[in-house]
């Protein structure tokens, strides 16, 4: 964050209204010094990507991206790219092959905001000026808390795909893979139905890609599940 060669930590949560970065002292087991990036926004979801093409990664947090001014210890500049999205999980990649970074939002906690069954997954495309609102491309708008979001090449063709998993609040929670067909086109494939996943992560098992996750609630709560991705290299 400050160029001192040591790693720092960025943190916030949907219950607070402060986006912070934390700097360790000489003894990292002691409390870290906190600096405010932005306050007054109660959102969630974090990612890093070079969204403005300057060769340096910017912080994507919720529905905005941020970059520091001259002094990284002071509040950062904020640039909203989307509006109206709630309870977001965030990812980023060049989705349409234009050489620029696009941002993916999944409304993983839509039910907390009174929108059960209306959770969206969408990707956003920058215009000439990434500081202005971005163009929205909705992939789904009827999901129940798609809290798992993975943006990565899951089919081995070199194009980043989008995988989402609904939490257990749905009657038949789904895991959906949006396969990138190129030039911003995606095809949805339901990989599984019936077991929700809260914070699923990619894992490699015997050279094959899989998804490991746990249900948030319901009869499968407390279990850990592994799905081997059928489209993945080696699958």
PDB file of C-alpha atoms in Angstrom:
ATOM      1  CA  UNK A   1       0.000   0.000   0.000  1.00  0.00           C
ATOM      2  CA  UNK A   2       2.728   2.463   0.971  1.00  0.00           C
ATOM      3  CA  UNK A   3       5.656   0.985  -0.947  1.00  0.00           C
ATOM      4  CA  UNK A   4       7.601  -0.184   2.099  1.00  0.00           C
ATOM      5  CA  UNK A   5       7.914  -3.741   0.795  1.00  0.00           C
ATOM      6  CA  UNK A   6       5.642  -5.195   3.478  1.00  0.00           C
ATOM      7  CA  UNK A   7       2.117  -6.462   3.004  1.00  0.00           C
ATOM      8  CA  UNK A   8      -0.859  -4.621   4.450  1.00  0.00           C
ATOM      9  CA  UNK A   9      -4.491  -5.614   4.936  1.00  0.00           C
ATOM     10  CA  UNK A  10      -7.710  -4.047   3.588  1.00  0.00           C
ATOM     11  CA  UNK A  11     -10.903  -4.755   5.509  1.00  0.00           C
ATOM     12  CA  UNK A  12     -14.549  -3.796   5.917  1.00  0.00           C
ATOM     13  CA  UNK A  13     -17.928  -5.497   6.381  1.00  0.00           C
ATOM     14  CA  UNK A  14     -21.582  -4.886   5.576  1.00  0.00           C
ATOM     15  CA  UNK A  15     -22.328  -3.958   9.187  1.00  0.00           C
ATOM     16  CA  UNK A  16     -19.828  -1.130   9.339  1.00  0.00           C
ATOM     17  CA  UNK A  17     -19.407   2.052   7.377  1.00  0.00           C
ATOM     18  CA  UNK A  18     -15.626   2.280   7.201  1.00  0.00           C
ATOM     19  CA  UNK A  19     -13.269   0.893   4.585  1.00  0.00           C
ATOM     20  CA  UNK A  20      -9.823   0.561   6.177  1.00  0.00           C
ATOM     21  CA  UNK A  21      -6.302  -0.505   5.440  1.00  0.00           C
ATOM     22  CA  UNK A  22      -4.119  -1.783   8.249  1.00  0.00           C
ATOM     23  CA  UNK A  23      -0.347  -1.483   8.539  1.00  0.00           C
ATOM     24  CA  UNK A  24       1.755  -3.787  10.735  1.00  0.00           C
ATOM     25  CA  UNK A  25       4.441  -2.431  13.007  1.00  0.00           C
ATOM     26  CA  UNK A  26       7.831  -4.020  13.709  1.00  0.00           C
ATOM     27  CA  UNK A  27       6.020  -6.716  15.691  1.00  0.00           C
ATOM     28  CA  UNK A  28       3.097  -7.985  13.552  1.00  0.00           C
ATOM     29  CA  UNK A  29       1.588  -9.734  16.576  1.00  0.00           C
ATOM     30  CA  UNK A  30       0.836  -6.334  18.090  1.00  0.00           C
ATOM     31  CA  UNK A  31      -2.220  -4.243  17.031  1.00  0.00           C
ATOM     32  CA  UNK A  32      -1.823  -2.752  13.556  1.00  0.00           C
ATOM     33  CA  UNK A  33      -2.255   0.925  12.692  1.00  0.00           C
ATOM     34  CA  UNK A  34      -5.515   1.655  10.842  1.00  0.00           C
ATOM     35  CA  UNK A  35      -6.055   4.211   8.066  1.00  0.00           C
ATOM     36  CA  UNK A  36      -9.456   5.172   6.619  1.00  0.00           C
ATOM     37  CA  UNK A  37      -9.851   4.699   2.867  1.00  0.00           C
ATOM     38  CA  UNK A  38     -13.499   5.781   2.885  1.00  0.00           C
ATOM     39  CA  UNK A  39     -16.342   5.995   5.364  1.00  0.00           C
ATOM     40  CA  UNK A  40     -20.108   6.369   5.178  1.00  0.00           C
ATOM     41  CA  UNK A  41     -20.737   3.434   2.811  1.00  0.00           C
ATOM     42  CA  UNK A  42     -21.982   0.085   4.198  1.00  0.00           C
ATOM     43  CA  UNK A  43     -21.119  -2.380   1.436  1.00  0.00           C
ATOM     44  CA  UNK A  44     -19.035  -5.533   1.054  1.00  0.00           C
ATOM     45  CA  UNK A  45     -16.796  -7.333  -1.410  1.00  0.00           C
ATOM     46  CA  UNK A  46     -13.128  -6.657  -2.248  1.00  0.00           C
ATOM     47  CA  UNK A  47     -10.856  -7.201  -5.247  1.00  0.00           C
ATOM     48  CA  UNK A  48      -7.682  -5.742  -6.753  1.00  0.00           C
ATOM     49  CA  UNK A  49      -7.207  -5.013 -10.466  1.00  0.00           C
ATOM     50  CA  UNK A  50      -5.767  -2.369 -12.763  1.00  0.00           C
ATOM     51  CA  UNK A  51      -9.099  -0.803 -13.712  1.00  0.00           C
ATOM     52  CA  UNK A  52      -7.744   2.433 -15.203  1.00  0.00           C
ATOM     53  CA  UNK A  53      -4.871   0.980 -17.231  1.00  0.00           C
ATOM     54  CA  UNK A  54      -2.079   2.816 -15.441  1.00  0.00           C
ATOM     55  CA  UNK A  55      -0.135  -0.366 -14.700  1.00  0.00           C
ATOM     56  CA  UNK A  56      -0.940  -0.332 -10.987  1.00  0.00           C
ATOM     57  CA  UNK A  57      -3.756  -2.266  -9.284  1.00  0.00           C
ATOM     58  CA  UNK A  58      -6.643  -0.311  -7.809  1.00  0.00           C
ATOM     59  CA  UNK A  59      -8.924  -1.382  -4.970  1.00  0.00           C
ATOM     60  CA  UNK A  60     -12.432  -2.479  -5.954  1.00  0.00           C
ATOM     61  CA  UNK A  61     -14.783  -2.406  -2.970  1.00  0.00           C
ATOM     62  CA  UNK A  62     -18.515  -2.923  -3.372  1.00  0.00           C
ATOM     63  CA  UNK A  63     -19.847  -0.776  -6.199  1.00  0.00           C
ATOM     64  CA  UNK A  64     -16.860   1.590  -6.389  1.00  0.00           C
ATOM     65  CA  UNK A  65     -13.161   1.515  -7.098  1.00  0.00           C
ATOM     66  CA  UNK A  66     -10.611   3.519  -5.157  1.00  0.00           C
ATOM     67  CA  UNK A  67      -7.131   4.916  -5.616  1.00  0.00           C
ATOM     68  CA  UNK A  68      -4.982   6.879  -3.167  1.00  0.00           C
ATOM     69  CA  UNK A  69      -3.962  10.486  -3.581  1.00  0.00           C
ATOM     70  CA  UNK A  70      -0.480  11.774  -2.832  1.00  0.00           C
ATOM     71  CA  UNK A  71      -0.643  10.472   0.736  1.00  0.00           C
ATOM     72  CA  UNK A  72      -1.890   6.880   1.031  1.00  0.00           C
ATOM     73  CA  UNK A  73      -2.630   7.489   4.713  1.00  0.00           C
ATOM     74  CA  UNK A  74      -5.381   9.997   3.858  1.00  0.00           C
ATOM     75  CA  UNK A  75      -8.846   9.053   2.487  1.00  0.00           C
ATOM     76  CA  UNK A  76      -8.674   7.751  -1.069  1.00  0.00           C
ATOM     77  CA  UNK A  77     -10.467   8.934  -4.208  1.00  0.00           C
ATOM     78  CA  UNK A  78     -13.699   7.023  -4.834  1.00  0.00           C
ATOM     79  CA  UNK A  79     -15.211   6.281  -8.258  1.00  0.00           C
ATOM     80  CA  UNK A  80     -18.632   4.518  -8.298  1.00  0.00           C
ATOM     81  CA  UNK A  81     -19.005   2.228 -11.323  1.00  0.00           C
ATOM     82  CA  UNK A  82     -22.465   0.775 -10.485  1.00  0.00           C
ATOM     83  CA  UNK A  83     -25.523   1.685  -8.449  1.00  0.00           C
ATOM     84  CA  UNK A  84     -28.387  -0.168  -6.797  1.00  0.00           C
ATOM     85  CA  UNK A  85     -26.451  -3.373  -6.090  1.00  0.00           C
ATOM     86  CA  UNK A  86     -26.545  -4.716  -2.527  1.00  0.00           C
ATOM     87  CA  UNK A  87     -24.631  -7.286  -0.494  1.00  0.00           C
ATOM     88  CA  UNK A  88     -22.037  -7.702  -3.213  1.00  0.00           C
ATOM     89  CA  UNK A  89     -19.236 -10.161  -3.816  1.00  0.00           C
ATOM     90  CA  UNK A  90     -16.646  -8.798  -6.261  1.00  0.00           C
ATOM     91  CA  UNK A  91     -14.407 -10.198  -9.003  1.00  0.00           C
ATOM     92  CA  UNK A  92     -12.461  -8.728 -11.913  1.00  0.00           C
ATOM     93  CA  UNK A  93     -10.877  -9.850 -15.195  1.00  0.00           C
ATOM     94  CA  UNK A  94     -10.725  -8.974 -18.889  1.00  0.00           C
ATOM     95  CA  UNK A  95     -13.982 -10.692 -19.824  1.00  0.00           C
ATOM     96  CA  UNK A  96     -14.488  -9.549 -23.410  1.00  0.00           C
ATOM     97  CA  UNK A  97     -10.912  -9.576 -24.717  1.00  0.00           C
ATOM     98  CA  UNK A  98     -10.593  -5.821 -25.155  1.00  0.00           C
ATOM     99  CA  UNK A  99      -7.450  -5.618 -23.029  1.00  0.00           C
ATOM    100  CA  UNK A 100      -9.226  -3.785 -20.218  1.00  0.00           C
ATOM    101  CA  UNK A 101     -10.475  -5.016 -16.858  1.00  0.00           C
ATOM    102  CA  UNK A 102     -14.193  -5.596 -16.320  1.00  0.00           C
ATOM    103  CA  UNK A 103     -15.791  -6.017 -12.891  1.00  0.00           C
ATOM    104  CA  UNK A 104     -18.228  -8.732 -11.776  1.00  0.00           C
ATOM    105  CA  UNK A 105     -20.775  -8.231  -8.989  1.00  0.00           C
ATOM    106  CA  UNK A 106     -22.851 -10.970  -7.368  1.00  0.00           C
ATOM    107  CA  UNK A 107     -25.523  -9.990  -4.826  1.00  0.00           C
ATOM    108  CA  UNK A 108     -24.507 -12.580  -2.261  1.00  0.00           C
ATOM    109  CA  UNK A 109     -26.506 -11.076   0.606  1.00  0.00           C
ATOM    110  CA  UNK A 110     -29.559  -9.815  -1.294  1.00  0.00           C
ATOM    111  CA  UNK A 111     -31.947 -11.344   1.274  1.00  0.00           C
ATOM    112  CA  UNK A 112     -30.517  -9.123   4.006  1.00  0.00           C
ATOM    113  CA  UNK A 113     -31.728  -6.175   1.942  1.00  0.00           C
ATOM    114  CA  UNK A 114     -35.265  -7.502   1.361  1.00  0.00           C
ATOM    115  CA  UNK A 115     -34.529  -8.927  -2.095  1.00  0.00           C
ATOM    116  CA  UNK A 116     -34.738 -12.695  -1.603  1.00  0.00           C
ATOM    117  CA  UNK A 117     -35.022 -14.443  -4.946  1.00  0.00           C
ATOM    118  CA  UNK A 118     -33.957 -11.319  -6.806  1.00  0.00           C
ATOM    119  CA  UNK A 119     -30.191 -11.523  -6.458  1.00  0.00           C
ATOM    120  CA  UNK A 120     -28.285 -10.409  -9.541  1.00  0.00           C
ATOM    121  CA  UNK A 121     -25.039 -11.441 -11.161  1.00  0.00           C
ATOM    122  CA  UNK A 122     -23.686  -8.899 -13.623  1.00  0.00           C
ATOM    123  CA  UNK A 123     -20.486  -7.706 -15.208  1.00  0.00           C
ATOM    124  CA  UNK A 124     -19.609  -4.103 -15.842  1.00  0.00           C
ATOM    125  CA  UNK A 125     -17.702  -2.656 -18.767  1.00  0.00           C
ATOM    126  CA  UNK A 126     -15.794   0.645 -18.560  1.00  0.00           C
ATOM    127  CA  UNK A 127     -16.219   3.413 -21.086  1.00  0.00           C
ATOM    128  CA  UNK A 128     -13.508   5.751 -22.286  1.00  0.00           C
ATOM    129  CA  UNK A 129     -13.255   7.243 -18.791  1.00  0.00           C
ATOM    130  CA  UNK A 130     -13.289   4.550 -16.065  1.00  0.00           C
ATOM    131  CA  UNK A 131     -14.058   7.222 -13.483  1.00  0.00           C
ATOM    132  CA  UNK A 132     -17.609   7.473 -14.869  1.00  0.00           C
ATOM    133  CA  UNK A 133     -20.365   4.831 -14.348  1.00  0.00           C
ATOM    134  CA  UNK A 134     -19.791   1.608 -16.282  1.00  0.00           C
ATOM    135  CA  UNK A 135     -22.077  -0.286 -18.671  1.00  0.00           C
ATOM    136  CA  UNK A 136     -24.055  -3.077 -16.987  1.00  0.00           C
ATOM    137  CA  UNK A 137     -24.477  -6.611 -18.419  1.00  0.00           C
ATOM    138  CA  UNK A 138     -26.865  -8.727 -16.307  1.00  0.00           C
ATOM    139  CA  UNK A 139     -26.320 -12.501 -16.411  1.00  0.00           C
ATOM    140  CA  UNK A 140     -29.030 -13.454 -13.876  1.00  0.00           C
ATOM    141  CA  UNK A 141     -31.530 -11.544 -11.733  1.00  0.00           C
ATOM    142  CA  UNK A 142     -33.487 -14.259  -9.906  1.00  0.00           C
ATOM    143  CA  UNK A 143     -30.935 -15.933  -7.631  1.00  0.00           C
ATOM    144  CA  UNK A 144     -31.110 -16.447  -3.876  1.00  0.00           C
ATOM    145  CA  UNK A 145     -27.969 -14.999  -2.332  1.00  0.00           C
ATOM    146  CA  UNK A 146     -25.260 -16.083  -4.810  1.00  0.00           C
ATOM    147  CA  UNK A 147     -22.535 -15.587  -2.200  1.00  0.00           C
ATOM    148  CA  UNK A 148     -19.887 -17.720  -3.909  1.00  0.00           C
ATOM    149  CA  UNK A 149     -18.249 -15.921  -6.834  1.00  0.00           C
ATOM    150  CA  UNK A 150     -15.218 -17.135  -8.767  1.00  0.00           C
ATOM    151  CA  UNK A 151     -13.867 -15.400 -11.872  1.00  0.00           C
ATOM    152  CA  UNK A 152     -11.260 -17.596 -13.567  1.00  0.00           C
ATOM    153  CA  UNK A 153     -10.642 -19.776 -16.617  1.00  0.00           C
ATOM    154  CA  UNK A 154     -12.554 -22.895 -15.617  1.00  0.00           C
ATOM    155  CA  UNK A 155     -12.803 -24.504 -19.070  1.00  0.00           C
ATOM    156  CA  UNK A 156      -9.175 -24.353 -20.223  1.00  0.00           C
ATOM    157  CA  UNK A 157      -9.744 -22.125 -23.248  1.00  0.00           C
ATOM    158  CA  UNK A 158      -7.900 -19.099 -21.859  1.00  0.00           C
ATOM    159  CA  UNK A 159     -11.056 -17.055 -21.277  1.00  0.00           C
ATOM    160  CA  UNK A 160     -12.187 -16.116 -17.745  1.00  0.00           C
ATOM    161  CA  UNK A 161     -15.500 -17.704 -16.793  1.00  0.00           C
ATOM    162  CA  UNK A 162     -17.871 -16.777 -13.958  1.00  0.00           C
ATOM    163  CA  UNK A 163     -19.035 -19.292 -11.356  1.00  0.00           C
ATOM    164  CA  UNK A 164     -21.632 -18.480  -8.698  1.00  0.00           C
ATOM    165  CA  UNK A 165     -23.193 -20.536  -5.934  1.00  0.00           C
ATOM    166  CA  UNK A 166     -26.406 -19.788  -4.062  1.00  0.00           C
ATOM    167  CA  UNK A 167     -26.532 -20.061  -0.294  1.00  0.00           C
ATOM    168  CA  UNK A 168     -28.842 -22.517   1.451  1.00  0.00           C
ATOM    169  CA  UNK A 169     -31.786 -20.110   1.751  1.00  0.00           C
ATOM    170  CA  UNK A 170     -33.029 -21.254  -1.672  1.00  0.00           C
ATOM    171  CA  UNK A 171     -35.326 -24.293  -1.907  1.00  0.00           C
ATOM    172  CA  UNK A 172     -32.971 -25.874  -4.440  1.00  0.00           C
ATOM    173  CA  UNK A 173     -29.758 -23.818  -4.284  1.00  0.00           C
ATOM    174  CA  UNK A 174     -27.772 -23.924  -7.500  1.00  0.00           C
ATOM    175  CA  UNK A 175     -24.157 -23.745  -8.569  1.00  0.00           C
ATOM    176  CA  UNK A 176     -24.044 -22.059 -11.971  1.00  0.00           C
ATOM    177  CA  UNK A 177     -21.128 -21.706 -14.370  1.00  0.00           C
ATOM    178  CA  UNK A 178     -21.359 -18.906 -16.916  1.00  0.00           C
ATOM    179  CA  UNK A 179     -19.026 -20.099 -19.663  1.00  0.00           C
ATOM    180  CA  UNK A 180     -17.276 -17.295 -21.521  1.00  0.00           C
ATOM    181  CA  UNK A 181     -17.964 -17.724 -25.241  1.00  0.00           C
ATOM    182  CA  UNK A 182     -15.857 -14.706 -26.195  1.00  0.00           C
ATOM    183  CA  UNK A 183     -16.600 -11.055 -26.977  1.00  0.00           C
ATOM    184  CA  UNK A 184     -18.701 -10.640 -23.840  1.00  0.00           C
ATOM    185  CA  UNK A 185     -21.062 -13.576 -24.480  1.00  0.00           C
ATOM    186  CA  UNK A 186     -21.788 -16.117 -21.725  1.00  0.00           C
ATOM    187  CA  UNK A 187     -23.750 -19.382 -21.597  1.00  0.00           C
ATOM    188  CA  UNK A 188     -25.167 -20.573 -18.254  1.00  0.00           C
ATOM    189  CA  UNK A 189     -24.712 -24.194 -17.108  1.00  0.00           C
ATOM    190  CA  UNK A 190     -26.249 -25.478 -13.853  1.00  0.00           C
ATOM    191  CA  UNK A 191     -23.545 -27.688 -12.320  1.00  0.00           C
ATOM    192  CA  UNK A 192     -25.423 -28.749  -9.195  1.00  0.00           C
ATOM    193  CA  UNK A 193     -28.742 -28.216  -7.446  1.00  0.00           C
ATOM    194  CA  UNK A 194     -29.794 -28.895  -3.873  1.00  0.00           C
ATOM    195  CA  UNK A 195     -26.754 -28.054  -1.741  1.00  0.00           C
ATOM    196  CA  UNK A 196     -25.932 -24.424  -1.046  1.00  0.00           C
ATOM    197  CA  UNK A 197     -22.473 -22.987  -0.649  1.00  0.00           C
ATOM    198  CA  UNK A 198     -21.488 -19.904   1.314  1.00  0.00           C
ATOM    199  CA  UNK A 199     -17.838 -19.148   0.509  1.00  0.00           C
ATOM    200  CA  UNK A 200     -16.799 -21.681  -2.111  1.00  0.00           C
ATOM    201  CA  UNK A 201     -13.164 -21.700  -3.256  1.00  0.00           C
ATOM    202  CA  UNK A 202     -11.271 -23.307  -6.116  1.00  0.00           C
ATOM    203  CA  UNK A 203      -9.120 -26.317  -5.327  1.00  0.00           C
ATOM    204  CA  UNK A 204      -7.002 -28.617  -7.480  1.00  0.00           C
ATOM    205  CA  UNK A 205      -7.399 -32.351  -6.864  1.00  0.00           C
ATOM    206  CA  UNK A 206      -5.198 -34.728  -8.841  1.00  0.00           C
ATOM    207  CA  UNK A 207      -4.684 -32.130 -11.541  1.00  0.00           C
ATOM    208  CA  UNK A 208      -8.402 -31.372 -11.837  1.00  0.00           C
ATOM    209  CA  UNK A 209     -10.162 -28.210 -10.735  1.00  0.00           C
ATOM    210  CA  UNK A 210     -12.878 -28.427  -8.136  1.00  0.00           C
ATOM    211  CA  UNK A 211     -15.003 -26.248  -5.906  1.00  0.00           C
ATOM    212  CA  UNK A 212     -14.931 -26.763  -2.155  1.00  0.00           C
ATOM    213  CA  UNK A 213     -17.575 -25.119   0.013  1.00  0.00           C
ATOM    214  CA  UNK A 214     -19.944 -25.387   2.933  1.00  0.00           C
ATOM    215  CA  UNK A 215     -23.687 -24.717   3.231  1.00  0.00           C
ATOM    216  CA  UNK A 216     -24.592 -21.674   5.305  1.00  0.00           C
ATOM    217  CA  UNK A 217     -27.697 -23.211   6.879  1.00  0.00           C
ATOM    218  CA  UNK A 218     -30.182 -26.067   6.449  1.00  0.00           C
ATOM    219  CA  UNK A 219     -29.829 -29.821   6.841  1.00  0.00           C
ATOM    220  CA  UNK A 220     -26.334 -29.852   5.324  1.00  0.00           C
ATOM    221  CA  UNK A 221     -24.961 -27.154   7.633  1.00  0.00           C
ATOM    222  CA  UNK A 222     -21.606 -28.163   9.091  1.00  0.00           C
ATOM    223  CA  UNK A 223     -20.682 -30.312   6.104  1.00  0.00           C
ATOM    224  CA  UNK A 224     -17.919 -29.588   3.596  1.00  0.00           C
ATOM    225  CA  UNK A 225     -18.608 -30.496  -0.028  1.00  0.00           C
ATOM    226  CA  UNK A 226     -16.344 -30.922  -3.051  1.00  0.00           C
ATOM    227  CA  UNK A 227     -17.513 -30.582  -6.635  1.00  0.00           C
ATOM    228  CA  UNK A 228     -15.179 -31.585  -9.476  1.00  0.00           C
ATOM    229  CA  UNK A 229     -15.824 -29.163 -12.317  1.00  0.00           C
ATOM    230  CA  UNK A 230     -16.834 -31.100 -15.452  1.00  0.00           C
ATOM    231  CA  UNK A 231     -15.580 -28.467 -17.898  1.00  0.00           C
ATOM    232  CA  UNK A 232     -12.233 -27.941 -16.180  1.00  0.00           C
ATOM    233  CA  UNK A 233      -8.926 -29.065 -17.725  1.00  0.00           C
ATOM    234  CA  UNK A 234      -8.470 -32.733 -16.877  1.00  0.00           C
ATOM    235  CA  UNK A 235     -12.205 -33.079 -16.119  1.00  0.00           C
TER     236      UNK A 235
END
